[in-house]
Amino acid sequence: MDSLIRRLEAHRLGESEGSSDDRHKDESAKGIVPAQKLIPTRTLGPANRGRLLQALYDIGPSSRADLARLAGVTRGTIGGIVQPLIDQGVLAEGEVIPPNEAGGKPATKLWFSKDARPICAVLLMHDRVSACLVSLEGKVYAQHAADFPKNLTHPTDAFRIISTCVEETIASGKPILGIGVAVAGMINTETGTIVTASLGPFLDGLPLEAELHKRFGVTVCVDQDTRALLVGDRWFGQGRGRRNFASVHIGETLGGALYLDGHLYRGPAGAGGEIGHTTVDIKGRICQCGRRGCWETIAGSKWLTDEAKVRRLPQPHSLDVSRLLTLANDDVPGARELLRDYAFNISVGLANLQQFMAPNFIVIHGDIVRGGNPMLHLIQESFRELVFHRPGDEIALAFEDSECLAALRGAASLLLSELLNFVI
Ligand SMILES: [Zn+2]
């Protein structure tokens, strides 16, 4: 907790940071660098409100005095930020702290209101849509899901299934704040359109944000699933209280997202994060994206099953990391070697990410997590050999096991940030 508070103290409210909302960087998206502008007053309010809410998520229910001390501002300033959030029903006064011996006034701890409207979170994969309600405290409930039929070809048919799933989810509860959607695909975050979902081409070009808004009449926020995972990690998972880290998804497809200097980095219109398609072998296999030698061709789960077939391991088509570990423990010929090779291939992409952006902490999601600690240790071993170490730097990898929940909470958090108009 001490180190968490130290990190938060370094992250005081009101620090100058320039205009960093990448959704509004039209000029830089076109490659033009405008003169450094002053921070408009209307941006400072949401930025401070965002930092205060993040601090609450990081340290739990807190009094105004605690928040003022952490933020390095007066209690009055905190009151000015908090009161509108109480009036909007986002925050509520909670547990009463008795007056101290010096005769101070009793204080109350602030926390997210139990009566606040929930957010509908949606996770859209190439074969399935899941939805749930998420309370502002991060509680997930009313989960519904539907599979996409194999013969689906048109975005309209996919949208019908998605909207029915959302309808069922919100039917039983109170009115929702809005809808946050995490999509396993490339997203234009300016328009909320699915650019392409390589494993589910029937979703290509679907203007999901606009269609859901038209259908349900609430604010909708759509983003790539790995970025939603990162936001879920930041607010509710192992990224809590951190200023820098990365989240990487390793499964059938690979994706990455970066949280740098306290901000989610999306790239222009959400074009960043395609770490699975960075080239690692110029003479390598053809990737499903059509290019050659992408990281995905050596670290995706397809590499594992293809390689198991070549190396004549039993039942190669259904091989995953968990069964490979069992085979290795049983000394099945070739299993241990394949396990080490796969761990090395994964560490190559993670090392490239670390060398270039130095997130120093990488949270790993996806099928690979089924390998548990033995797999994590193997990846760490190769990773350490591949990255430079500067004295004093702490660089770590971690597995996150609640992937689906992290993505759903992340989708909800994306919406919350959008709705409260603060920068994440
Ligand atoms: Zn590729």
CSV table of C-alpha atoms and ligand atoms in Angstrom, one decimal:
chain,number,residue,atom,x,y,z
A,1,MET,CA,0.0,0.0,0.0
A,2,ASP,CA,2.9,2.3,0.8
A,3,SER,CA,4.4,2.0,-2.7
A,4,LEU,CA,0.9,2.5,-4.1
A,5,ILE,CA,0.4,5.7,-2.2
A,6,ARG,CA,3.9,6.9,-3.2
A,7,ARG,CA,3.0,6.3,-6.8
A,8,LEU,CA,-0.2,8.2,-6.4
A,9,GLU,CA,1.5,11.0,-4.6
A,10,ALA,CA,3.7,11.4,-7.7
A,11,HIS,CA,0.5,11.6,-9.7
A,12,ARG,CA,-0.9,14.8,-8.0
A,13,LEU,CA,-4.0,16.4,-9.3
A,14,GLY,CA,-3.4,19.5,-11.4
A,15,GLU,CA,0.1,18.5,-12.8
A,16,SER,CA,0.5,20.2,-16.2
A,17,GLU,CA,0.4,17.6,-19.0
A,18,GLY,CA,-0.5,19.4,-22.2
A,19,SER,CA,-3.5,18.4,-24.3
A,20,SER,CA,-3.1,14.7,-24.4
A,21,ASP,CA,-6.5,13.4,-25.4
A,22,ASP,CA,-5.5,11.5,-28.6
A,23,ARG,CA,-9.2,11.5,-29.8
A,24,HIS,CA,-8.7,15.2,-30.4
A,25,LYS,CA,-5.3,15.2,-32.1
A,26,ASP,CA,-6.6,15.8,-35.6
A,27,GLU,CA,-3.6,17.8,-36.5
A,28,SER,CA,-1.1,15.3,-35.3
A,29,ALA,CA,-3.1,12.5,-37.1
A,30,LYS,CA,-2.3,14.4,-40.3
A,31,GLY,CA,1.3,14.6,-39.4
A,32,ILE,CA,1.2,18.3,-38.6
A,33,VAL,CA,2.6,19.4,-35.3
A,34,PRO,CA,0.7,22.5,-34.0
A,35,ALA,CA,2.3,25.0,-31.7
A,36,GLN,CA,2.0,24.0,-28.0
A,37,LYS,CA,-1.4,25.3,-26.9
A,38,LEU,CA,-2.3,26.4,-23.4
A,39,ILE,CA,-4.6,24.0,-21.5
A,40,PRO,CA,-8.1,25.4,-21.7
A,41,THR,CA,-10.1,25.6,-18.4
A,42,ARG,CA,-12.8,23.2,-19.7
A,43,THR,CA,-10.1,20.5,-20.0
A,44,LEU,CA,-8.7,21.0,-16.5
A,45,GLY,CA,-12.0,20.2,-14.8
A,46,PRO,CA,-12.5,16.8,-16.5
A,47,ALA,CA,-8.8,15.9,-16.1
A,48,ASN,CA,-8.9,16.6,-12.3
A,49,ARG,CA,-12.2,14.8,-12.0
A,50,GLY,CA,-10.7,11.8,-13.8
A,51,ARG,CA,-7.6,11.8,-11.6
A,52,LEU,CA,-9.8,11.9,-8.5
A,53,LEU,CA,-11.9,9.0,-9.6
A,54,GLN,CA,-8.8,7.0,-10.5
A,55,ALA,CA,-7.4,7.7,-7.1
A,56,LEU,CA,-10.6,6.4,-5.5
A,57,TYR,CA,-10.4,3.2,-7.6
A,58,ASP,CA,-6.8,2.8,-6.6
A,59,ILE,CA,-7.0,3.4,-2.8
A,60,GLY,CA,-10.7,2.5,-2.1
A,61,PRO,CA,-13.3,4.6,-0.1
A,62,SER,CA,-11.6,7.8,1.1
A,63,SER,CA,-12.5,11.0,2.9
A,64,ARG,CA,-12.2,14.4,1.3
A,65,ALA,CA,-9.2,15.1,3.6
A,66,ASP,CA,-7.4,11.9,2.4
A,67,LEU,CA,-8.0,12.8,-1.2
A,68,ALA,CA,-6.8,16.4,-0.6
A,69,ARG,CA,-3.6,15.2,1.1
A,70,LEU,CA,-2.9,12.8,-1.8
A,71,ALA,CA,-3.7,15.3,-4.4
A,72,GLY,CA,-1.7,18.1,-2.8
A,73,VAL,CA,-4.7,20.5,-3.0
A,74,THR,CA,-7.1,22.0,-0.4
A,75,ARG,CA,-10.2,20.2,0.9
A,76,GLY,CA,-12.2,22.9,-0.7
A,77,THR,CA,-10.8,22.1,-4.1
A,78,ILE,CA,-11.7,18.4,-3.6
A,79,GLY,CA,-15.2,19.5,-2.4
A,80,GLY,CA,-15.6,21.5,-5.7
A,81,ILE,CA,-14.8,18.4,-7.8
A,82,VAL,CA,-16.7,15.9,-5.6
A,83,GLN,CA,-20.0,17.7,-5.1
A,84,PRO,CA,-21.2,17.6,-8.8
A,85,LEU,CA,-20.3,13.9,-8.9
A,86,ILE,CA,-22.5,13.4,-5.8
A,87,ASP,CA,-25.3,15.5,-7.4
A,88,GLN,CA,-25.1,13.3,-10.5
A,89,GLY,CA,-25.4,10.1,-8.4
A,90,VAL,CA,-21.9,8.9,-9.4
A,91,LEU,CA,-20.5,9.1,-5.8
A,92,ALA,CA,-22.1,8.8,-2.4
A,93,GLU,CA,-21.2,9.6,1.2
A,94,GLY,CA,-20.4,6.3,2.9
A,95,GLU,CA,-19.0,5.2,6.2
A,96,VAL,CA,-18.7,8.0,8.9
A,97,ILE,CA,-15.2,8.5,10.4
A,98,PRO,CA,-15.6,9.7,14.0
A,99,PRO,CA,-14.1,13.1,15.0
A,100,ASN,CA,-10.5,12.9,16.0
A,101,GLU,CA,-9.3,13.7,19.5
A,102,ALA,CA,-8.3,17.3,18.6
A,103,GLY,CA,-12.0,17.9,18.1
A,104,GLY,CA,-12.1,17.8,14.3
A,105,LYS,CA,-15.5,17.4,12.6
A,106,PRO,CA,-16.8,13.9,11.7
A,107,ALA,CA,-16.0,13.0,8.1
A,108,THR,CA,-17.5,10.5,5.7
A,109,LYS,CA,-15.7,8.3,3.2
A,110,LEU,CA,-16.6,8.8,-0.4
A,111,TRP,CA,-17.3,5.8,-2.7
A,112,PHE,CA,-19.2,5.0,-5.8
A,113,SER,CA,-23.0,5.1,-5.3
A,114,LYS,CA,-24.8,1.8,-5.1
A,115,ASP,CA,-27.8,3.5,-6.7
A,116,ALA,CA,-25.8,4.7,-9.7
A,117,ARG,CA,-26.9,3.5,-13.0
A,118,PRO,CA,-24.8,0.6,-14.3
A,119,ILE,CA,-22.9,0.3,-17.6
A,120,CYS,CA,-23.7,-2.3,-20.2
A,121,ALA,CA,-20.4,-3.9,-21.2
A,122,VAL,CA,-20.1,-6.0,-24.4
A,123,LEU,CA,-17.3,-8.2,-25.5
A,124,LEU,CA,-17.4,-9.0,-29.2
A,125,MET,CA,-15.3,-12.0,-30.5
A,126,HIS,CA,-15.3,-13.5,-33.9
A,127,ASP,CA,-17.6,-16.4,-32.9
A,128,ARG,CA,-19.5,-15.0,-29.9
A,129,VAL,CA,-20.9,-11.9,-28.2
A,130,SER,CA,-21.1,-11.6,-24.4
A,131,ALA,CA,-22.7,-8.8,-22.5
A,132,CYS,CA,-23.2,-7.9,-18.8
A,133,LEU,CA,-24.0,-5.0,-16.5
A,134,VAL,CA,-21.1,-3.5,-14.5
A,135,SER,CA,-21.7,-1.4,-11.5
A,136,LEU,CA,-19.5,1.7,-10.9
A,137,GLU,CA,-17.7,-0.4,-8.2
A,138,GLY,CA,-16.8,-3.0,-10.8
A,139,LYS,CA,-19.3,-5.6,-9.9
A,140,VAL,CA,-20.3,-7.7,-12.9
A,141,TYR,CA,-23.8,-9.2,-13.2
A,142,ALA,CA,-26.7,-10.0,-15.6
A,143,GLN,CA,-24.4,-11.9,-18.0
A,144,HIS,CA,-25.8,-13.0,-21.3
A,145,ALA,CA,-24.1,-14.4,-24.4
A,146,ALA,CA,-24.9,-15.6,-27.9
A,147,ASP,CA,-22.8,-17.6,-30.5
A,148,PHE,CA,-22.6,-16.3,-34.1
A,149,PRO,CA,-23.8,-19.0,-36.5
A,150,LYS,CA,-21.0,-20.3,-38.8
A,151,ASN,CA,-22.7,-19.2,-42.0
A,152,LEU,CA,-22.9,-15.5,-41.0
A,153,THR,CA,-21.8,-13.3,-43.9
A,154,HIS,CA,-23.4,-9.8,-43.4
A,155,PRO,CA,-22.8,-7.2,-40.7
A,156,THR,CA,-26.6,-6.6,-40.5
A,157,ASP,CA,-27.2,-10.2,-39.3
A,158,ALA,CA,-24.3,-9.9,-36.8
A,159,PHE,CA,-25.8,-6.6,-35.5
A,160,ARG,CA,-29.2,-8.3,-35.0
A,161,ILE,CA,-27.6,-10.9,-32.7
A,162,ILE,CA,-25.5,-8.3,-30.8
A,163,SER,CA,-28.5,-6.0,-30.2
A,164,THR,CA,-30.6,-8.9,-29.0
A,165,CYS,CA,-27.9,-9.8,-26.5
A,166,VAL,CA,-27.7,-6.2,-25.2
A,167,GLU,CA,-31.5,-6.0,-25.0
A,168,GLU,CA,-31.6,-9.2,-22.8
A,169,THR,CA,-28.9,-7.9,-20.6
A,170,ILE,CA,-30.4,-4.5,-19.9
A,171,ALA,CA,-34.0,-5.8,-19.8
A,172,SER,CA,-34.1,-6.8,-16.1
A,173,GLY,CA,-32.1,-3.9,-14.6
A,174,LYS,CA,-32.5,-0.2,-14.1
A,175,PRO,CA,-31.7,2.3,-16.8
A,176,ILE,CA,-28.1,2.2,-18.0
A,177,LEU,CA,-25.5,4.9,-18.2
A,178,GLY,CA,-24.3,3.7,-21.6
A,179,ILE,CA,-22.7,0.9,-23.5
A,180,GLY,CA,-19.0,0.1,-23.7
A,181,VAL,CA,-17.9,-2.4,-26.3
A,182,ALA,CA,-14.6,-4.3,-26.6
A,183,VAL,CA,-14.0,-5.8,-30.1
A,184,ALA,CA,-11.5,-8.5,-31.1
A,185,GLY,CA,-10.6,-6.6,-34.3
A,186,MET,CA,-9.2,-3.4,-35.7
A,187,ILE,CA,-11.3,-0.3,-34.7
A,188,ASN,CA,-11.5,3.2,-36.0
A,189,THR,CA,-12.0,4.9,-32.6
A,190,GLU,CA,-13.0,8.2,-34.2
A,191,THR,CA,-16.1,6.7,-35.8
A,192,GLY,CA,-16.6,3.6,-33.6
A,193,THR,CA,-16.5,1.4,-36.8
A,194,ILE,CA,-15.0,-2.1,-37.0
A,195,VAL,CA,-12.3,-1.7,-39.7
A,196,THR,CA,-11.7,-5.4,-39.8
A,197,ALA,CA,-12.0,-8.5,-37.7
A,198,SER,CA,-9.7,-11.0,-39.4
A,199,LEU,CA,-11.4,-14.1,-37.8
A,200,GLY,CA,-14.9,-12.7,-38.3
A,201,PRO,CA,-15.0,-11.0,-41.7
A,202,PHE,CA,-18.8,-10.6,-41.4
A,203,LEU,CA,-18.1,-7.8,-38.9
A,204,ASP,CA,-15.9,-5.8,-41.3
A,205,GLY,CA,-17.2,-2.2,-41.8
A,206,LEU,CA,-19.9,-2.4,-39.1
A,207,PRO,CA,-20.6,1.1,-37.7
A,208,LEU,CA,-21.2,-0.4,-34.3
A,209,GLU,CA,-21.1,2.7,-32.2
A,210,ALA,CA,-23.6,4.6,-34.4
A,211,GLU,CA,-25.9,1.5,-34.8
A,212,LEU,CA,-26.0,0.8,-31.0
A,213,HIS,CA,-26.6,4.5,-30.3
A,214,LYS,CA,-29.5,4.6,-32.8
A,215,ARG,CA,-31.0,1.4,-31.3
A,216,PHE,CA,-30.6,2.2,-27.6
A,217,GLY,CA,-30.4,6.0,-27.4
A,218,VAL,CA,-27.4,6.0,-25.0
A,219,THR,CA,-23.7,7.0,-25.2
A,220,VAL,CA,-21.7,4.1,-26.8
A,221,CYS,CA,-17.9,3.7,-26.8
A,222,VAL,CA,-16.2,1.0,-29.0
A,223,ASP,CA,-12.6,0.0,-28.8
A,224,GLN,CA,-10.2,-2.8,-29.5
A,225,ASP,CA,-10.4,-5.7,-27.0
A,226,THR,CA,-6.7,-5.5,-25.9
A,227,ARG,CA,-7.1,-1.8,-25.1
A,228,ALA,CA,-10.2,-2.7,-23.1
A,229,LEU,CA,-8.2,-5.3,-21.2
A,230,LEU,CA,-5.6,-2.7,-20.4
A,231,VAL,CA,-8.2,-0.3,-19.1
A,232,GLY,CA,-9.7,-3.1,-17.0
A,233,ASP,CA,-6.2,-3.9,-15.7
A,234,ARG,CA,-5.6,-0.2,-14.9
A,235,TRP,CA,-8.8,0.3,-13.0
A,236,PHE,CA,-9.5,-3.1,-11.5
A,237,GLY,CA,-6.5,-5.4,-12.0
A,238,GLN,CA,-2.7,-5.5,-11.8
A,239,GLY,CA,-2.3,-2.1,-13.5
A,240,ARG,CA,-3.9,-0.3,-10.5
A,241,GLY,CA,-1.9,2.7,-9.4
A,242,ARG,CA,0.7,2.3,-12.2
A,243,ARG,CA,1.8,5.1,-14.5
A,244,ASN,CA,3.4,2.8,-17.1
A,245,PHE,CA,2.5,-0.7,-18.2
A,246,ALA,CA,1.4,-2.8,-21.2
A,247,SER,CA,-1.3,-5.4,-21.6
A,248,VAL,CA,-0.8,-8.2,-24.2
A,249,HIS,CA,-3.2,-10.8,-25.4
A,250,ILE,CA,-1.7,-14.1,-26.5
A,251,GLY,CA,-4.1,-16.6,-28.0
A,252,GLU,CA,-5.4,-17.4,-31.5
A,253,THR,CA,-4.6,-13.7,-32.3
A,254,LEU,CA,-2.1,-11.4,-30.6
A,255,GLY,CA,-2.7,-7.7,-29.6
A,256,GLY,CA,-1.1,-5.2,-27.3
A,257,ALA,CA,-2.0,-1.9,-25.6
A,258,LEU,CA,0.2,0.6,-23.9
A,259,TYR,CA,-0.4,2.8,-20.8
A,260,LEU,CA,2.4,5.5,-20.9
A,261,ASP,CA,2.9,8.3,-18.4
A,262,GLY,CA,-0.6,7.8,-17.1
A,263,HIS,CA,-2.4,7.7,-20.4
A,264,LEU,CA,-3.8,5.0,-22.7
A,265,TYR,CA,-2.0,5.3,-26.1
A,266,ARG,CA,-4.2,4.5,-29.0
A,267,GLY,CA,-2.4,5.9,-32.0
A,268,PRO,CA,-4.3,8.0,-34.6
A,269,ALA,CA,-7.9,6.8,-34.8
A,270,GLY,CA,-7.0,3.8,-32.7
A,271,ALA,CA,-4.5,2.4,-35.3
A,272,GLY,CA,-1.9,1.4,-32.7
A,273,GLY,CA,-1.6,-1.9,-30.9
A,274,GLU,CA,-1.1,-4.3,-33.8
A,275,ILE,CA,1.9,-5.9,-32.1
A,276,GLY,CA,0.9,-9.3,-33.4
A,277,HIS,CA,1.8,-8.1,-36.9
A,278,THR,CA,5.3,-6.8,-36.2
A,279,THR,CA,7.8,-8.7,-38.3
A,280,VAL,CA,10.0,-11.0,-36.4
A,281,ASP,CA,11.2,-13.3,-39.2
A,282,ILE,CA,11.7,-11.9,-42.7
A,283,LYS,CA,11.7,-15.3,-44.2
A,284,GLY,CA,8.9,-16.6,-42.0
A,285,ARG,CA,5.5,-18.1,-42.5
A,286,ILE,CA,2.6,-16.2,-44.2
A,287,CYS,CA,0.4,-14.6,-41.6
A,288,GLN,CA,-3.4,-14.5,-41.8
A,289,CYS,CA,-3.0,-10.7,-42.5
A,290,GLY,CA,-1.3,-11.7,-45.7
A,291,ARG,CA,2.2,-10.5,-44.7
A,292,ARG,CA,5.2,-12.7,-43.9
A,293,GLY,CA,6.9,-13.5,-40.6
A,294,CYS,CA,4.6,-11.6,-38.2
A,295,TRP,CA,5.0,-12.3,-34.4
A,296,GLU,CA,1.5,-14.0,-34.6
A,297,THR,CA,3.0,-16.7,-37.0
A,298,ILE,CA,5.3,-17.9,-34.2
A,299,ALA,CA,3.5,-17.0,-31.0
A,300,GLY,CA,-0.2,-17.5,-31.8
A,301,SER,CA,-1.9,-20.8,-30.8
A,302,LYS,CA,-2.0,-21.9,-34.4
A,303,TRP,CA,1.8,-22.1,-34.4
A,304,LEU,CA,1.6,-24.4,-31.4
A,305,THR,CA,-0.9,-26.9,-33.1
A,306,ASP,CA,0.9,-26.8,-36.5
A,307,GLU,CA,4.3,-27.4,-34.8
A,308,ALA,CA,2.8,-30.2,-32.6
A,309,LYS,CA,1.7,-31.9,-35.8
A,310,VAL,CA,5.1,-31.6,-37.5
A,311,ARG,CA,6.8,-32.9,-34.3
A,312,ARG,CA,4.3,-35.8,-34.1
A,313,LEU,CA,2.9,-35.0,-30.7
A,314,PRO,CA,-0.4,-36.8,-29.7
A,315,GLN,CA,-3.7,-35.1,-30.8
A,316,PRO,CA,-1.9,-32.0,-32.2
A,317,HIS,CA,-5.1,-30.2,-33.3
A,318,SER,CA,-6.5,-29.8,-29.8
A,319,LEU,CA,-3.1,-29.1,-28.1
A,320,ASP,CA,-3.0,-26.1,-25.8
A,321,VAL,CA,-0.4,-24.9,-23.3
A,322,SER,CA,-2.0,-26.7,-20.4
A,323,ARG,CA,-2.0,-30.1,-22.1
A,324,LEU,CA,1.5,-29.5,-23.5
A,325,LEU,CA,2.7,-28.9,-19.9
A,326,THR,CA,1.2,-32.3,-18.9
A,327,LEU,CA,2.9,-34.0,-21.8
A,328,ALA,CA,6.2,-32.4,-20.9
A,329,ASN,CA,5.8,-33.6,-17.3
A,330,ASP,CA,5.1,-37.1,-18.5
A,331,ASP,CA,8.3,-37.0,-20.6
A,332,VAL,CA,6.4,-37.4,-23.9
A,333,PRO,CA,9.2,-37.1,-26.6
A,334,GLY,CA,9.4,-33.6,-28.0
A,335,ALA,CA,7.0,-32.0,-25.6
A,336,ARG,CA,9.5,-30.3,-23.4
A,337,GLU,CA,11.4,-28.9,-26.4
A,338,LEU,CA,8.2,-27.6,-28.0
A,339,LEU,CA,7.2,-25.9,-24.7
A,340,ARG,CA,10.6,-24.1,-24.5
A,341,ASP,CA,10.4,-23.1,-28.2
A,342,TYR,CA,6.9,-21.7,-27.7
A,343,ALA,CA,8.0,-19.8,-24.6
A,344,PHE,CA,11.0,-18.4,-26.5
A,345,ASN,CA,8.8,-17.3,-29.5
A,346,ILE,CA,6.4,-15.5,-27.1
A,347,SER,CA,9.3,-13.7,-25.3
A,348,VAL,CA,10.6,-12.4,-28.6
A,349,GLY,CA,7.6,-10.1,-29.1
A,350,LEU,CA,7.5,-9.1,-25.4
A,351,ALA,CA,11.2,-8.3,-25.5
A,352,ASN,CA,10.7,-6.1,-28.6
A,353,LEU,CA,7.9,-4.2,-26.9
A,354,GLN,CA,10.0,-3.7,-23.7
A,355,GLN,CA,13.1,-2.6,-25.7
A,356,PHE,CA,11.2,0.0,-27.6
A,357,MET,CA,8.7,1.4,-25.2
A,358,ALA,CA,10.0,0.3,-21.8
A,359,PRO,CA,6.6,-0.3,-20.2
A,360,ASN,CA,8.6,-2.3,-17.5
A,361,PHE,CA,5.5,-4.2,-16.5
A,362,ILE,CA,3.6,-6.4,-19.0
A,363,VAL,CA,0.2,-8.0,-18.1
A,364,ILE,CA,-0.4,-11.1,-20.2
A,365,HIS,CA,-3.9,-12.3,-21.1
A,366,GLY,CA,-5.3,-15.1,-23.4
A,367,ASP,CA,-5.0,-18.8,-23.8
A,368,ILE,CA,-1.3,-18.8,-22.7
A,369,VAL,CA,-2.4,-18.0,-19.1
A,370,ARG,CA,-3.7,-21.6,-18.9
A,371,GLY,CA,0.0,-22.6,-18.6
A,372,GLY,CA,0.1,-21.0,-15.1
A,373,ASN,CA,3.4,-20.3,-13.3
A,374,PRO,CA,5.5,-23.0,-15.1
A,375,MET,CA,4.8,-21.3,-18.4
A,376,LEU,CA,5.3,-17.8,-17.0
A,377,HIS,CA,8.7,-18.8,-15.6
A,378,LEU,CA,9.8,-20.2,-19.0
A,379,ILE,CA,8.7,-17.0,-20.8
A,380,GLN,CA,10.5,-14.9,-18.1
A,381,GLU,CA,13.7,-16.8,-18.6
A,382,SER,CA,14.0,-16.2,-22.3
A,383,PHE,CA,12.6,-12.6,-21.9
A,384,ARG,CA,15.4,-11.7,-19.4
A,385,GLU,CA,18.0,-12.9,-21.8
A,386,LEU,CA,16.6,-10.8,-24.6
A,387,VAL,CA,16.2,-7.4,-22.9
A,388,PHE,CA,18.7,-4.9,-21.7
A,389,HIS,CA,18.7,-4.3,-18.0
A,390,ARG,CA,19.6,-0.9,-16.7
A,391,PRO,CA,20.7,-1.0,-13.0
A,392,GLY,CA,17.8,-0.2,-10.8
A,393,ASP,CA,15.1,-1.0,-13.3
A,394,GLU,CA,12.4,-3.4,-12.2
A,395,ILE,CA,11.0,-5.2,-15.2
A,396,ALA,CA,8.3,-7.8,-14.7
A,397,LEU,CA,5.8,-10.0,-16.6
A,398,ALA,CA,2.5,-11.2,-15.0
A,399,PHE,CA,-0.3,-13.4,-16.0
A,400,GLU,CA,-3.9,-12.2,-15.5
A,401,ASP,CA,-6.4,-15.0,-15.2
A,402,SER,CA,-9.8,-13.2,-15.3
A,403,GLU,CA,-9.6,-12.3,-18.9
A,404,CYS,CA,-13.3,-12.2,-19.8
A,405,LEU,CA,-14.1,-10.2,-16.7
A,406,ALA,CA,-11.1,-7.8,-17.3
A,407,ALA,CA,-12.3,-7.2,-20.9
A,408,LEU,CA,-15.9,-6.5,-19.8
A,409,ARG,CA,-14.9,-4.2,-16.9
A,410,GLY,CA,-12.5,-2.5,-19.3
A,411,ALA,CA,-15.3,-2.0,-21.8
A,412,ALA,CA,-17.3,-0.4,-19.0
A,413,SER,CA,-14.4,1.7,-18.0
A,414,LEU,CA,-13.9,3.0,-21.5
A,415,LEU,CA,-17.5,4.2,-21.5
A,416,LEU,CA,-17.2,5.7,-18.0
A,417,SER,CA,-14.2,7.7,-19.1
A,418,GLU,CA,-16.0,8.9,-22.2
A,419,LEU,CA,-19.2,9.8,-20.3
A,420,LEU,CA,-17.5,11.7,-17.5
A,421,ASN,CA,-15.3,13.3,-20.2
A,422,PHE,CA,-12.0,12.6,-18.7
A,423,VAL,CA,-8.7,11.5,-20.2
A,424,ILE,CA,-7.5,8.0,-19.5
B,1,ZN,ZN,0.3,-10.5,-39.7
